[in-house]
Structures are given as C-alpha cells and as structure tokens.
Short mmCIF file of C-alpha atoms in Angstrom, two decimals:
data_model
loop_
_atom_site.label_atom_id
_atom_site.label_comp_id
_atom_site.label_asym_id
_atom_site.label_seq_id
_atom_site.Cartn_x
_atom_site.Cartn_y
_atom_site.Cartn_z
CA MET A 1 43.43 -3.81 7.72
CA GLY A 2 45.60 -2.29 4.52
CA LYS A 3 42.26 -2.49 2.42
CA THR A 4 42.19 0.84 -0.60
CA VAL A 5 38.17 1.91 -0.24
CA ILE A 6 36.70 4.47 -2.34
CA VAL A 7 33.99 6.60 -2.03
CA VAL A 8 32.13 8.05 -4.92
CA GLU A 9 30.26 10.92 -3.55
CA HIS A 10 28.95 14.20 -4.74
CA LYS A 11 29.80 15.39 -0.98
CA ALA A 12 32.96 15.17 -0.87
CA LYS A 13 33.67 17.15 1.53
CA TYR A 14 32.84 14.92 3.78
CA PHE A 15 35.76 12.51 3.01
CA LEU A 16 38.57 15.45 2.20
CA ASP A 17 39.55 14.66 5.45
CA LEU A 18 39.71 11.05 5.29
CA ALA A 19 41.43 10.79 1.14
CA SER A 20 44.63 10.56 0.18
CA GLU A 21 44.09 11.14 -3.98
CA VAL A 22 41.16 12.96 -4.88
CA VAL A 23 39.65 12.24 -8.84
CA VAL A 24 36.98 13.81 -9.94
CA LEU A 25 35.80 12.50 -13.81
CA GLU A 26 35.01 15.02 -16.50
CA GLY A 27 32.83 13.78 -19.31
CA LYS A 28 33.63 12.30 -22.32
CA GLY A 29 37.08 10.17 -20.86
CA ARG A 30 38.24 13.47 -18.79
CA ALA A 31 39.18 13.58 -14.90
CA ARG A 32 41.30 15.44 -12.78
CA GLU A 33 43.32 14.38 -10.01
CA PHE A 34 44.23 15.63 -6.72
CA ARG A 35 46.94 14.38 -4.40
CA GLU A 36 48.43 16.85 -2.02
CA LEU A 37 45.15 17.38 -0.66
CA ASP A 38 47.03 19.24 2.84
CA GLU A 39 46.61 23.17 0.53
CA TYR A 40 42.53 21.73 1.95
CA ASP A 41 41.22 25.40 1.25
CA ALA A 42 42.68 25.64 -2.55
CA VAL A 43 41.94 22.11 -3.30
CA SER A 44 37.91 23.00 -1.80
CA ARG A 45 38.30 25.57 -4.20
CA GLU A 46 39.61 24.10 -7.27
CA LEU A 47 36.82 21.12 -6.71
CA ASP A 48 33.90 23.28 -6.57
CA SER A 49 35.11 24.72 -10.17
CA LEU A 50 34.77 21.39 -10.99
CA GLY A 51 31.05 21.41 -10.24
CA VAL A 52 31.99 19.05 -6.49
CA ASP A 53 30.54 19.98 -2.80
CA ALA A 54 33.76 20.88 -1.51
CA SER A 55 32.93 23.23 0.44
CA HIS A 56 31.32 24.49 3.60
CA VAL A 57 27.59 25.97 3.81
CA VAL A 58 27.81 29.03 3.39
CA SER A 59 24.25 30.45 4.65
CA LYS A 60 22.45 33.52 2.38
CA ARG A 61 20.53 36.08 2.92
CA LYS A 62 16.86 35.55 2.75
CA ASP A 63 14.15 37.53 2.35
CA ARG A 64 12.24 36.73 5.98
CA ASN A 65 9.75 39.50 5.83
CA LYS A 66 6.14 37.93 6.30
CA LYS A 67 3.28 39.94 4.48
CA GLY A 68 1.78 37.01 2.94
CA TRP A 69 -1.73 35.75 4.27
CA LYS A 70 -1.73 32.16 6.41
CA VAL A 71 -1.87 29.39 3.84
CA LEU A 72 -1.67 26.66 6.21
CA GLU A 73 -2.55 26.56 9.64
CA VAL A 74 -1.57 23.41 11.41
CA LYS A 75 -3.02 22.62 15.21
CA ASN A 76 -2.95 19.28 17.71
CA LEU A 77 -1.91 16.74 14.90
CA SER A 78 -1.31 13.91 15.78
CA CYS A 79 -0.87 10.77 13.29
CA TRP A 80 0.11 6.96 13.60
CA TYR A 81 1.45 4.80 10.51
CA GLY A 82 -0.70 1.64 12.37
CA ASN A 83 -3.31 0.95 15.18
CA ARG A 84 -4.38 4.23 17.63
CA ASP A 85 -3.85 2.43 20.15
CA GLU A 86 -0.03 2.86 19.28
CA GLU A 87 1.80 5.00 20.18
CA PRO A 88 1.88 8.04 17.55
CA LEU A 89 3.84 8.95 15.23
CA PHE A 90 3.89 12.30 16.06
CA GLU A 91 1.78 14.63 18.36
CA ASP A 92 0.19 17.46 19.06
CA VAL A 93 2.36 19.19 16.05
CA GLU A 94 1.50 23.28 15.52
CA LEU A 95 2.53 24.26 12.16
CA GLU A 96 1.97 27.50 9.94
CA LEU A 97 3.10 28.50 7.03
CA GLU A 98 1.83 32.19 5.39
CA SER A 99 1.92 33.04 1.34
CA GLY A 100 5.02 32.98 -1.08
CA GLU A 101 7.47 31.29 2.11
CA ILE A 102 10.41 28.61 1.55
CA VAL A 103 9.73 27.15 4.87
CA ALA A 104 12.74 23.46 5.90
CA LEU A 105 11.70 20.06 7.90
CA VAL A 106 13.41 18.16 8.84
CA GLY A 107 14.48 15.37 11.77
CA PRO A 108 16.00 12.31 11.84
CA ASN A 109 15.58 9.05 9.82
CA GLY A 110 11.51 7.54 10.67
CA SER A 111 10.49 10.20 12.84
CA GLY A 112 8.07 11.38 10.48
CA LYS A 113 8.66 13.79 8.39
CA THR A 114 6.69 11.86 4.75
CA THR A 115 3.82 10.62 6.92
CA LEU A 116 3.66 14.94 8.36
CA LEU A 117 3.59 16.02 4.62
CA LYS A 118 0.67 13.46 3.54
CA ALA A 119 -1.28 14.42 6.25
CA ILE A 120 -1.59 18.09 5.46
CA ALA A 121 -1.72 17.22 1.52
CA GLY A 122 -5.15 14.45 3.12
CA ILE A 123 -3.52 11.90 1.61
CA HIS A 124 -1.79 10.23 5.19
CA LYS A 125 -5.72 9.82 6.97
CA LYS A 126 -4.62 8.02 10.70
CA CYS A 127 -4.18 11.82 12.13
CA ASN A 128 -6.50 13.68 14.71
CA GLY A 129 -6.02 17.50 14.19
CA GLU A 130 -6.35 20.10 12.63
CA VAL A 131 -5.53 20.82 8.99
CA LYS A 132 -6.75 24.01 7.46
CA ILE A 133 -5.68 25.91 4.58
CA SER A 134 -6.49 28.87 2.67
CA ASP A 135 -6.81 29.02 -0.73
CA GLU A 136 -10.08 31.13 -2.41
CA ASN A 137 -9.73 28.12 -4.81
CA ARG A 138 -10.47 25.41 -2.28
CA LYS A 139 -7.13 23.54 -3.24
CA LYS A 140 -5.48 21.40 -1.60
CA PRO A 141 -1.97 21.31 -0.86
CA PHE A 142 0.88 19.59 -4.11
CA TYR A 143 2.51 16.20 -2.51
CA VAL A 144 6.09 16.20 -4.65
CA PRO A 145 7.51 12.79 -3.69
CA GLN A 146 11.21 11.32 -3.15
CA VAL A 147 10.42 9.28 -6.06
CA PRO A 148 9.84 12.20 -9.05
CA GLU A 149 8.95 9.62 -11.32
CA TYR A 150 5.49 8.16 -10.02
CA LEU A 151 3.86 11.61 -11.16
CA PHE A 152 4.21 11.25 -14.52
CA ILE A 153 1.84 9.49 -16.65
CA LYS A 154 2.46 10.10 -20.00
CA ASN A 155 4.73 8.03 -23.01
CA THR A 156 6.68 11.61 -23.85
CA LEU A 157 8.05 15.05 -22.91
CA GLU A 158 5.70 16.80 -25.23
CA GLU A 159 2.87 14.21 -24.19
CA GLU A 160 2.83 14.90 -20.70
CA ILE A 161 2.83 18.82 -20.92
CA LEU A 162 -0.02 18.32 -23.26
CA SER A 163 -2.25 16.67 -20.94
CA LEU A 164 -0.53 18.70 -17.92
CA SER A 165 -2.08 22.42 -19.97
CA LYS A 166 -5.26 20.80 -20.28
CA LYS A 167 -6.30 18.93 -17.32
CA THR A 168 -5.07 22.75 -15.61
CA GLY A 169 -5.88 24.56 -17.61
CA LYS A 170 -1.99 26.42 -18.35
CA ARG A 171 -1.08 27.68 -21.63
CA ILE A 172 2.05 25.30 -22.83
CA GLU A 173 4.36 28.22 -23.73
CA LYS A 174 4.14 29.28 -19.95
CA ILE A 175 4.89 25.36 -19.25
CA THR A 176 7.13 24.66 -21.50
CA GLU A 177 9.37 28.13 -20.85
CA MET A 178 9.91 26.92 -17.23
CA LEU A 179 11.51 24.26 -18.77
CA GLU A 180 14.72 24.99 -20.26
CA PHE A 181 15.74 20.84 -21.36
CA TYR A 182 11.75 21.22 -22.77
CA GLU A 183 12.75 21.78 -26.90
CA HIS A 184 15.47 19.33 -27.66
CA ARG A 185 13.99 16.56 -24.65
CA LYS A 186 10.23 17.01 -25.76
CA SER A 187 10.04 13.43 -27.83
CA SER A 188 11.81 11.58 -25.29
CA SER A 189 10.05 9.30 -22.08
CA PRO A 190 10.02 11.48 -19.33
CA TYR A 191 11.18 8.21 -17.32
CA THR A 192 15.04 8.81 -19.91
CA LEU A 193 15.62 12.65 -18.46
CA SER A 194 18.33 13.10 -16.16
CA LEU A 195 17.41 13.27 -12.28
CA GLY A 196 17.25 16.85 -11.90
CA GLN A 197 15.25 17.26 -14.62
CA ARG A 198 12.94 14.32 -13.75
CA ARG A 199 12.97 15.68 -9.95
CA TRP A 200 12.33 19.30 -11.33
CA LEU A 201 9.90 18.20 -14.26
CA SER A 202 7.92 16.88 -10.96
CA ALA A 203 7.81 20.32 -9.23
CA VAL A 204 6.57 22.11 -12.28
CA ILE A 205 3.51 19.74 -12.75
CA ALA A 206 3.20 20.80 -8.44
CA TRP A 207 3.60 24.57 -9.87
CA SER A 208 1.20 23.74 -13.14
CA TYR A 209 -1.83 23.20 -10.52
CA ASN A 210 -1.75 25.95 -9.08
CA PRO A 211 -1.58 24.68 -5.03
CA PRO A 212 -1.73 27.23 -2.08
CA LEU A 213 1.32 25.10 -0.99
CA MET A 214 3.91 22.67 -2.26
CA LEU A 215 4.84 19.96 0.16
CA PHE A 216 8.46 18.61 -1.62
CA ASP A 217 9.60 15.92 0.05
CA GLU A 218 13.72 15.37 0.32
CA PRO A 219 13.80 16.86 -2.91
CA THR A 220 17.69 17.27 -3.31
CA VAL A 221 18.94 13.41 -2.94
CA GLY A 222 21.32 12.59 -5.39
CA LEU A 223 21.77 15.97 -7.21
CA ASP A 224 25.10 17.00 -7.76
CA LYS A 225 26.36 20.69 -6.52
CA LEU A 226 25.98 21.67 -10.63
CA MET A 227 21.82 20.76 -10.29
CA LEU A 228 21.08 21.59 -6.61
CA SER A 229 21.77 25.25 -7.77
CA GLU A 230 19.80 24.81 -10.37
CA LEU A 231 17.19 23.23 -8.24
CA PHE A 232 17.77 26.44 -5.88
CA ARG A 233 17.31 28.46 -8.87
CA ARG A 234 14.44 26.91 -9.52
CA ILE A 235 12.41 26.74 -6.72
CA GLU A 236 12.93 30.79 -5.95
CA ILE A 237 11.31 31.00 -9.45
CA LEU A 238 8.37 29.64 -8.16
CA LYS A 239 8.35 32.13 -4.89
CA LYS A 240 8.37 34.81 -7.03
CA GLU A 241 5.79 33.56 -8.74
CA GLY A 242 4.40 33.05 -5.52
CA ALA A 243 4.24 29.82 -4.68
CA SER A 244 4.21 28.86 -0.79
CA ILE A 245 6.34 25.27 0.09
CA LEU A 246 7.39 23.14 2.56
CA ILE A 247 10.25 21.29 2.12
CA SER A 248 11.14 17.80 4.45
CA THR A 249 15.12 17.30 3.55
CA HIS A 250 18.09 16.65 5.36
CA ASP A 251 20.28 18.69 3.77
CA PRO A 252 22.51 21.62 5.35
CA ARG A 253 22.31 23.26 1.98
CA VAL A 254 18.39 23.63 1.86
CA LEU A 255 18.30 25.13 5.28
CA ALA A 256 21.18 27.71 5.36
CA GLU A 257 21.12 28.67 0.77
CA VAL A 258 16.44 28.82 0.53
CA ALA A 259 14.66 27.60 3.85
CA GLU A 260 13.42 31.11 4.89
CA ARG A 261 12.06 29.51 8.83
CA ALA A 262 12.96 25.88 9.89
CA TYR A 263 11.07 22.92 12.01
CA VAL A 264 12.57 20.06 13.36
CA LEU A 265 10.84 16.55 14.49
CA GLU A 266 12.43 14.48 16.90
CA ASN A 267 11.04 12.62 19.67
CA ARG A 268 7.65 12.88 18.63
CA LYS A 269 7.81 16.31 18.69
CA LEU A 270 7.75 19.84 16.27
CA LYS A 271 9.71 22.65 17.09
CA GLU A 272 10.25 25.09 14.73
CA CYS A 273 13.95 25.93 14.52
CA ASP A 274 16.85 29.06 13.21
CA PRO A 275 17.16 27.42 9.11
CA ASP A 276 21.31 28.75 9.28
CA GLU A 277 21.43 27.83 12.90
CA LYS A 278 20.24 24.07 12.06
CA GLY A 279 22.36 24.19 9.43
CA LEU A 280 25.39 24.22 9.81
CA GLU A 281 24.97 20.92 12.96
CA LEU A 282 23.49 19.56 10.41
CA GLU A 283 27.24 20.07 8.45
CA GLU A 284 28.30 19.07 11.56
CA ILE A 285 26.78 16.17 11.45
CA ALA A 286 27.52 15.13 8.30
CA TYR A 287 32.16 15.76 9.69
CA GLY A 288 31.16 13.85 12.33
CA ARG A 289 32.22 16.94 14.67
CA LEU A 290 28.73 16.31 16.58
CA MET B 1 18.41 -19.16 15.81
CA ASP B 2 17.04 -22.09 12.69
CA GLY B 3 15.59 -23.51 16.50
CA SER B 4 13.69 -21.00 17.21
CA ARG B 5 11.92 -20.37 13.86
CA LYS B 6 8.14 -20.81 12.95
CA SER B 7 7.43 -20.47 9.90
CA PRO B 8 8.79 -23.00 7.04
CA LYS B 9 12.37 -22.46 5.63
CA PRO B 10 11.86 -20.12 2.07
CA SER B 11 14.36 -22.65 -0.12
CA VAL B 12 10.64 -25.22 1.37
CA LEU B 13 7.86 -23.04 0.68
CA PHE B 14 10.02 -22.63 -2.47
CA LEU B 15 10.66 -26.31 -3.94
CA TYR B 16 7.00 -25.46 -3.07
CA SER B 17 6.21 -22.68 -5.55
CA MET B 18 7.65 -25.17 -8.09
CA ALA B 19 6.39 -28.25 -7.27
CA VAL B 20 2.67 -26.78 -7.27
CA SER B 21 3.26 -24.15 -10.37
CA ALA B 22 4.85 -27.40 -12.15
CA MET B 23 1.02 -29.89 -11.50
CA ALA B 24 -0.18 -26.33 -13.38
CA PHE B 25 1.54 -27.41 -17.17
CA ILE B 26 1.48 -31.06 -16.09
CA PHE B 27 -2.44 -32.42 -15.53
CA SER B 28 -4.99 -30.43 -17.69
CA SER B 29 -7.97 -32.13 -16.54
CA PRO B 30 -9.50 -29.48 -13.73
CA ALA B 31 -10.03 -32.72 -11.59
CA ALA B 32 -6.73 -33.07 -11.07
CA LEU B 33 -6.21 -29.41 -10.37
CA ALA B 34 -9.38 -28.14 -8.92
CA VAL B 35 -8.37 -29.29 -4.85
CA PRO B 36 -4.75 -27.80 -5.29
CA ALA B 37 -5.42 -24.63 -6.63
CA ILE B 38 -9.13 -24.03 -4.15
CA LEU B 39 -6.34 -24.95 -1.41
CA ASN B 40 -3.61 -22.83 -2.68
CA SER B 41 -5.84 -19.92 -3.17
CA ILE B 42 -7.89 -20.21 0.26
CA LEU B 43 -4.27 -20.35 1.82
CA GLY B 44 -2.28 -18.23 -1.08
CA PHE B 45 -4.58 -15.33 -1.55
CA PRO B 46 -5.45 -14.07 2.75
CA LEU B 47 -1.68 -14.68 3.59
CA GLY B 48 0.28 -13.09 0.57
CA ARG B 49 -1.82 -9.87 0.49
CA ARG B 50 0.90 -8.10 2.48
CA SER B 51 3.12 -9.33 -0.55
CA LEU B 52 1.09 -7.72 -3.82
CA PRO B 53 -1.55 -5.04 -4.44
CA MET B 54 -4.34 -7.31 -4.28
CA LYS B 55 -6.35 -4.83 -6.64
CA LEU B 56 -4.46 -4.76 -9.75
CA VAL B 57 -4.15 -9.30 -9.04
CA PHE B 58 -7.87 -8.94 -9.21
CA ILE B 59 -7.72 -7.14 -12.72
CA ILE B 60 -4.97 -9.22 -13.56
CA LEU B 61 -7.76 -12.07 -12.89
CA ILE B 62 -10.80 -10.42 -14.73
CA PHE B 63 -8.30 -10.15 -17.80
CA ASN B 64 -7.15 -13.75 -17.41
CA MET B 65 -10.88 -15.11 -16.89
CA TRP B 66 -12.13 -13.75 -20.33
CA GLY B 67 -9.02 -14.70 -22.00
CA ALA B 68 -9.14 -17.54 -21.14
CA LEU B 69 -13.59 -17.26 -22.31
CA LEU B 70 -12.03 -15.98 -25.76
CA ASN B 71 -9.47 -18.24 -25.88
CA GLY B 72 -11.50 -21.52 -25.13
CA ILE B 73 -14.56 -19.90 -27.54
CA TYR B 74 -12.17 -19.51 -30.19
CA PHE B 75 -10.05 -23.38 -29.92
CA HIS B 76 -12.59 -26.15 -28.35
CA ASN B 77 -15.32 -24.62 -28.83
CA GLU B 78 -16.82 -28.33 -29.39
CA GLY B 79 -18.79 -30.93 -27.75
CA PHE B 80 -22.85 -30.27 -26.57
CA VAL B 81 -24.09 -26.65 -25.48
CA VAL B 82 -23.93 -25.99 -22.26
CA LEU B 83 -25.16 -22.13 -22.81
CA SER B 84 -26.91 -20.54 -25.61
CA ILE B 85 -27.25 -16.76 -25.97
CA GLY B 86 -28.96 -15.45 -28.37
CA GLY B 87 -27.53 -17.34 -31.52
CA PHE B 88 -24.19 -19.06 -30.71
CA ALA B 89 -23.80 -21.85 -28.59
CA VAL B 90 -20.97 -21.72 -25.65
CA ARG B 91 -20.34 -25.65 -25.82
CA SER B 92 -18.75 -28.18 -23.74
CA GLY B 93 -14.89 -27.96 -24.47
CA ALA B 94 -14.92 -24.80 -24.57
CA PHE B 95 -15.69 -23.76 -20.47
CA ALA B 96 -13.38 -27.40 -20.18
CA SER B 97 -11.61 -25.20 -21.41
CA PHE B 98 -11.77 -21.85 -19.97
CA ILE B 99 -12.44 -23.43 -16.15
CA THR B 100 -8.57 -25.18 -16.81
CA LEU B 101 -6.91 -22.48 -18.07
CA ASN B 102 -8.41 -20.30 -14.88
CA LEU B 103 -7.70 -23.40 -12.47
CA ARG B 104 -3.59 -23.04 -13.31
CA PHE B 105 -3.50 -19.55 -13.09
CA PHE B 106 -5.56 -19.38 -9.73
CA LEU B 107 -2.56 -22.67 -8.80
CA ILE B 108 -0.50 -20.44 -9.62
CA ILE B 109 -0.77 -17.24 -8.10
CA GLY B 110 -2.09 -18.76 -4.72
CA ALA B 111 1.38 -20.65 -4.57
CA THR B 112 3.12 -18.29 -5.47
CA LEU B 113 1.16 -15.42 -2.65
CA LEU B 114 0.98 -18.68 0.28
CA MET B 115 5.35 -18.60 -0.83
CA LEU B 116 5.43 -14.40 -0.91
CA GLY B 117 3.42 -13.96 2.67
CA LEU B 118 5.22 -16.51 4.79
CA SER B 119 8.79 -16.56 3.36
CA GLY B 120 9.79 -13.22 5.32
CA GLY B 121 12.02 -10.84 3.28
CA SER B 122 14.62 -10.91 0.00
CA ARG B 123 17.91 -10.92 2.69
CA GLU B 124 16.36 -15.00 4.23
CA LEU B 125 14.76 -15.92 0.69
CA VAL B 126 18.93 -15.19 -0.71
CA ARG B 127 20.59 -17.14 2.17
CA SER B 128 17.93 -20.16 2.51
CA LEU B 129 18.10 -20.68 -1.39
CA GLU B 130 22.38 -20.75 -1.42
CA ARG B 131 22.12 -22.29 2.59
CA ASP B 132 19.97 -25.14 1.65
CA LEU B 133 19.79 -25.58 -1.83
CA GLY B 134 23.70 -24.72 -3.25
CA MET B 135 21.86 -22.48 -5.67
CA PRO B 136 24.77 -20.06 -6.79
CA PRO B 137 24.02 -17.02 -5.36
CA TRP B 138 23.53 -14.94 -8.93
CA ILE B 139 20.56 -17.51 -9.23
CA ALA B 140 19.68 -17.09 -6.01
CA PHE B 141 20.14 -12.59 -6.15
CA SER B 142 17.72 -12.57 -9.56
CA ILE B 143 15.46 -15.70 -7.78
CA SER B 144 14.71 -12.98 -4.78
CA HIS B 145 15.18 -10.18 -6.36
CA ALA B 146 11.70 -10.56 -9.09
CA PHE B 147 10.00 -11.73 -5.07
CA ARG B 148 11.36 -8.49 -3.83
CA LEU B 149 9.53 -6.52 -6.08
CA PHE B 150 6.42 -7.58 -5.25
CA PRO B 151 5.71 -5.42 -2.13
CA LEU B 152 8.32 -2.63 -3.80
CA LEU B 153 5.49 -3.11 -6.82
CA SER B 154 2.01 -2.85 -3.76
CA ARG B 155 3.90 0.41 -2.91
CA ASP B 156 4.41 1.89 -5.82
CA TYR B 157 1.69 1.37 -6.84
CA GLY B 158 0.29 2.38 -3.82
CA GLU B 159 2.47 6.25 -4.40
CA LEU B 160 0.90 6.09 -8.04
CA ILE B 161 -2.43 5.90 -7.49
CA VAL B 162 -2.00 8.68 -5.26
CA ALA B 163 -0.35 10.49 -7.57
CA ARG B 164 -2.78 9.96 -10.08
CA LYS B 165 -5.47 11.40 -7.33
CA GLU B 166 -2.81 14.43 -7.09
CA ARG B 167 -3.31 15.27 -10.91
CA GLU B 168 -6.87 14.53 -11.06
CA VAL B 169 -6.37 11.75 -14.09
CA GLY B 170 -8.71 9.12 -13.24
CA THR B 171 -7.48 5.73 -11.34
CA ASN B 172 -9.83 2.95 -12.23
CA ILE B 173 -7.73 0.52 -13.72
CA PHE B 174 -10.73 -1.63 -14.60
CA ASN B 175 -10.19 0.87 -17.76
CA PRO B 176 -7.33 -0.14 -20.33
CA ILE B 177 -6.08 3.30 -20.59
CA VAL B 178 -4.99 3.98 -17.62
CA LEU B 179 -4.68 0.21 -16.25
CA LYS B 180 -1.54 1.07 -20.02
CA GLU B 181 -0.50 4.75 -18.21
CA VAL B 182 -0.37 2.84 -15.01
CA LEU B 183 1.81 -0.84 -15.86
CA PHE B 184 3.71 1.74 -18.37
CA SER B 185 4.83 3.67 -14.70
CA MET B 186 5.08 0.93 -12.77
CA LEU B 187 7.80 -0.63 -15.34
CA SER B 188 9.68 2.37 -15.80
CA VAL B 189 10.16 2.82 -12.07
CA SER B 190 11.06 -0.96 -11.56
CA TYR B 191 13.10 -0.32 -14.32
CA GLU B 192 15.31 1.67 -12.97
CA ARG B 193 15.25 0.58 -9.65
CA ALA B 194 16.56 -3.44 -10.84
CA VAL B 195 19.60 -1.43 -12.30
CA TRP B 196 20.40 -0.31 -9.36
CA SER B 197 19.89 -3.30 -7.28
CA GLY B 198 22.41 -5.50 -9.79
CA ILE B 199 24.82 -2.82 -9.14
CA SER B 200 24.66 -2.44 -6.19
CA ALA B 201 25.07 -6.37 -6.37
CA GLU B 202 27.88 -6.85 -7.40
CA LEU B 203 29.58 -4.00 -5.82
CA ARG B 204 29.05 -5.66 -2.87
CA GLY B 205 29.89 -8.86 -3.84
CA VAL B 206 27.16 -10.97 -4.32
CA LYS B 207 29.61 -13.41 -6.35
CA ILE B 208 31.86 -14.23 -3.81
CA ARG B 209 29.98 -14.27 -0.29
CA LYS B 210 30.92 -17.32 1.50
CA ARG B 211 27.89 -19.43 1.95
CA SER B 212 26.84 -20.70 5.30
CA MET B 213 26.24 -24.72 6.58
CA ARG B 214 23.01 -26.45 5.49
CA GLY B 215 20.21 -25.80 8.52
CA LYS B 216 18.56 -28.59 9.77
CA ILE B 217 15.00 -29.82 8.17
CA GLU B 218 12.40 -29.25 10.97
CA LEU B 219 8.45 -29.94 11.20
CA GLN B 220 6.47 -26.97 9.97
CA ASP B 221 9.20 -27.64 6.96
CA LEU B 222 8.33 -31.50 7.15
CA ALA B 223 4.71 -30.17 6.97
CA VAL B 224 5.05 -28.00 3.44
CA LEU B 225 7.08 -30.86 1.46
CA ALA B 226 4.31 -32.97 2.55
CA LEU B 227 1.53 -31.20 1.48
CA ALA B 228 2.53 -31.04 -1.77
CA ALA B 229 3.47 -34.35 -3.00
CA ALA B 230 -0.02 -34.48 -0.57
CA GLU B 231 -1.91 -32.23 -3.84
CA TRP B 232 0.67 -34.61 -6.35
CA VAL B 233 -1.30 -37.44 -5.05
CA TYR B 234 -4.08 -36.14 -5.25
CA ALA B 235 -3.89 -34.64 -8.44
CA PHE B 236 -2.46 -37.85 -10.08
CA PHE B 237 -4.94 -40.26 -8.91
CA SER B 238 -7.79 -37.56 -10.25
CA SER B 239 -6.06 -37.96 -13.95
CA SER B 240 -4.46 -39.04 -16.35
CA LEU B 241 -1.26 -37.72 -17.28
CA ILE B 242 -0.63 -35.43 -20.33
#
C-alpha cells in the first residue's frame, strides 16, 4: 500500500526484522541512525549498548533454594467481579510463597491477575476460599498498583518521605538511601519524577511498611532497558532486605531475570510453571512466532 | 445500527443537558427552578451513579450548600426574619438565595448525570456530536474527553482510597486535609492522562477523520427534546425572566 510506518518502541527487538531503518534518539538533540540491518547480531549489540532493548532475553541464574517460611498460602480461592451467580473470574486457585522469594504471575489480559493480587491483599472482597498470611506483626500484604501515583499523598518528595517515616517508624536516612535521586529531587512533586523513579518510589513506600509480602502489578510497563535494569537491581536489594515479592507481569524479562518461580493464570485456573521456559514462550509470542 | 438503539442519541442528550443547564443561568426564581431541579436530580442521580463517585458528589454538594449559605448571609440577608440563632437573624433574602443557588446546582448536576448515564461511552459521544450536530472533531473530542474523565475519576477515586488505606492515612473526605490530598492526587493523575490522551488523539488523526452522514431522529430523541422544552415552558410561565 506504500505507507510509511513509524514505530516508537522501547522493545525494538520485536520490530527489527520488519524495520528498514532504526533511529535512536540519544537526548540533547543527538540521534544515531542504523540503515544496514542485515547484520542482526552486530546491530542488536550496538543498540543494546545505547540502552535500547534489542537482544533476546537470557535466563539468569537465580537462587531457588527454599529456605524461608511460608508467607502466603492460598487455598481454593475463587473470585467474582460481578454477581456470585455468574462464572467466577478464576476458581480453586492454590498458591504458596515463601519468605524472601520472588515469584511471577503471568496470564493473558483479563485473566484476573490484578484481581488475584487484590484478593491476596484483602482489597477485592468478592471471593471464596482461604488466603493465609503468616506474619508475626499481623500485617497485610502491600499491593503496589500499576499506576504508581495512587500511592503518593504529599506535594513534595521531601514531605512524602517525612510522612512515610512518621507513619512507618522507619528512619528517614534508611528510606532516602534507597532513593538515589532524593537529594536533587526532594523539592519536586513526586508526580513529576520520571516513570522509573515513580515506580521505584512506590516500591520503596510499600517496603517501608515492612509488609510480609509485596504485590507488584505490572511494574515494568513503560520502562526502557536502563530503567528496567535499575528496577531489577532494586528488586534484588528488596530481596536482600528480606522482602517476599509476587509480580504480575507480561514481561519475559521479569521471568527470565528475576523470578525464581512462576504461576500462569489462564482459563480461570492457576498452574505453576517454569519461569525460564515461560519467559522464552512469552518472548516467542512477542516475536509473533507462536 | 441506529434503528435498533433503545436509548436517546448522545448528541440529543448533550443538547438536553445544555438547554437545561442554561435555565440555571437564566431563571432566578426558586419557583421556576424547583420542578426542573427536582426532576433532573431524581432522574440523573440514579442513572449517573455508575459514571461518578457519588460520595465525592455528595461532599461537593455539602461544600456547595455551606458556600451558598455563607453567600446568602453575607450578601442577601434582608427581608423578614426566618430563623434566629442567639442574637443572629437569618432573613428571607438569605434563605431565598440559599435555595436558589442549590436549585441551580442540582439542576446542572442532575442534567449532567442524566446525560452521562444514558450516553454510553465517550466514543459514541464524539461520533454523535460530529455526525448529528456537525461539531468540529477537535471540539467534540475535548467535550467527550471531559465527560470521559468522570468514570475515570470514579475509578481513580476508588484506587486512591484503597492506596490510602494501605498507607494507613485518613480516608474520610469530610476532613478538609484528606479532601485536599485526594483531590490533588486525582488532579495530578488526570493531568498526565489528559496530556497523553491529547497526544494519542493527534496521532490517530482526530482532526482529519472523515465524518459519516447524519443519523435519524427517533421517538426517544424527540421525547428527550420534548422534556427539555416542557421544562423551559414550565420555568418561563412560573417566573419572570431576569
């Protein structure tokens, strides 16, 4: 049809075989053009070095030794969105998570991932079944929404951290050492931080409450490769701090790089799956090969 | 498709809400405004409750009532004494002003809720405004986006309250500090969404979209227009124009 199509995308790898030209905007008016895309591997490497996600996911070695106690035990959980006489969104869900574990939850859009996270957090009430949280302080899991701004309550980052410290009893220095952008952004509104910074701030807010379990809803949406690497690095920090994390995601990189175990929610059922295999499968789907 | 629809056209509902809201600015007597305000509130509040967070609407109504009362006492406290509290007299002028302002507010919000409740999604509203009223696409988009914001605000409000509970901070929006924080968060989230909606609409070529032919006026559309006309006639004969 002779149409020119311009795709603006962080995950350039899914379009490289279709593209006749790639332009990387480097900021401050600088741009790099790639017109010879036949040398796929070389171009991918060069794009990667510029912070563009252009290479296949690679599974990282993860410590999968279960050493902790059971933080979460879900038994026969069924949830509804509308009336209970309608079909449930999902049924008879069984799920376990141990302390210090990072577990991914995948599934197609509308399969009920967000509702499952909200049911575990005690936010979604139209449910039958058992959700058992083991925490000596009897705290609830903390749900971190896909829109990080929902968790912000103050007009400046400084006020936000002060209020957080007062509420949680965590020392201000302890919180701010998790936020490397704090010093030069403390007078800014938390709403004006970059997307990656906002996502990280919402995670730090959740962490400050010392919940037995953190529930992240699609934390990688809209993040470029550098921001994503930062997020993964920070999630590892949270893990070292003893946090248990359940991440709802579509992102193959979460499965391949940080998740120790994974569950897939589809056709109203939850099944455990291998995170590396599922990551590769999602990657193949994204490439349009499955 | 139009032949099978059961609800009035969004463009007709838009005309209805504009016509009825205009009454609030033109008529000043409580007698003229009372029946349209009550009618639109009775119809609008149940129909529009899925489009707007009703708790927030009621809070705004309460704030509006206090504002109307203070306005009446400061600027219109004349005539015979209606109520005496201690040494302070609330006179008929203040009372009439309070009633009129509230009737106007209920009239506007009732008609808006009626339109939101019956007009379906924002896409239908844009199409209907362009097709039936010949409105330029960028104006239709702006109006539709403003109305589309209501259900989104409702969702944002629900999510913000959940987040505030998680953060163990106040959720009672009768408290002015909590209300300020909730409104600030809602505005911040809405602002970013509005920027990206505008960019998305531009990229999708909202200005150059082809318009389809006008649709047919059906019985339910005529009923809505007749209702607006009846309210106008009632108000006109119940009061003198300013």
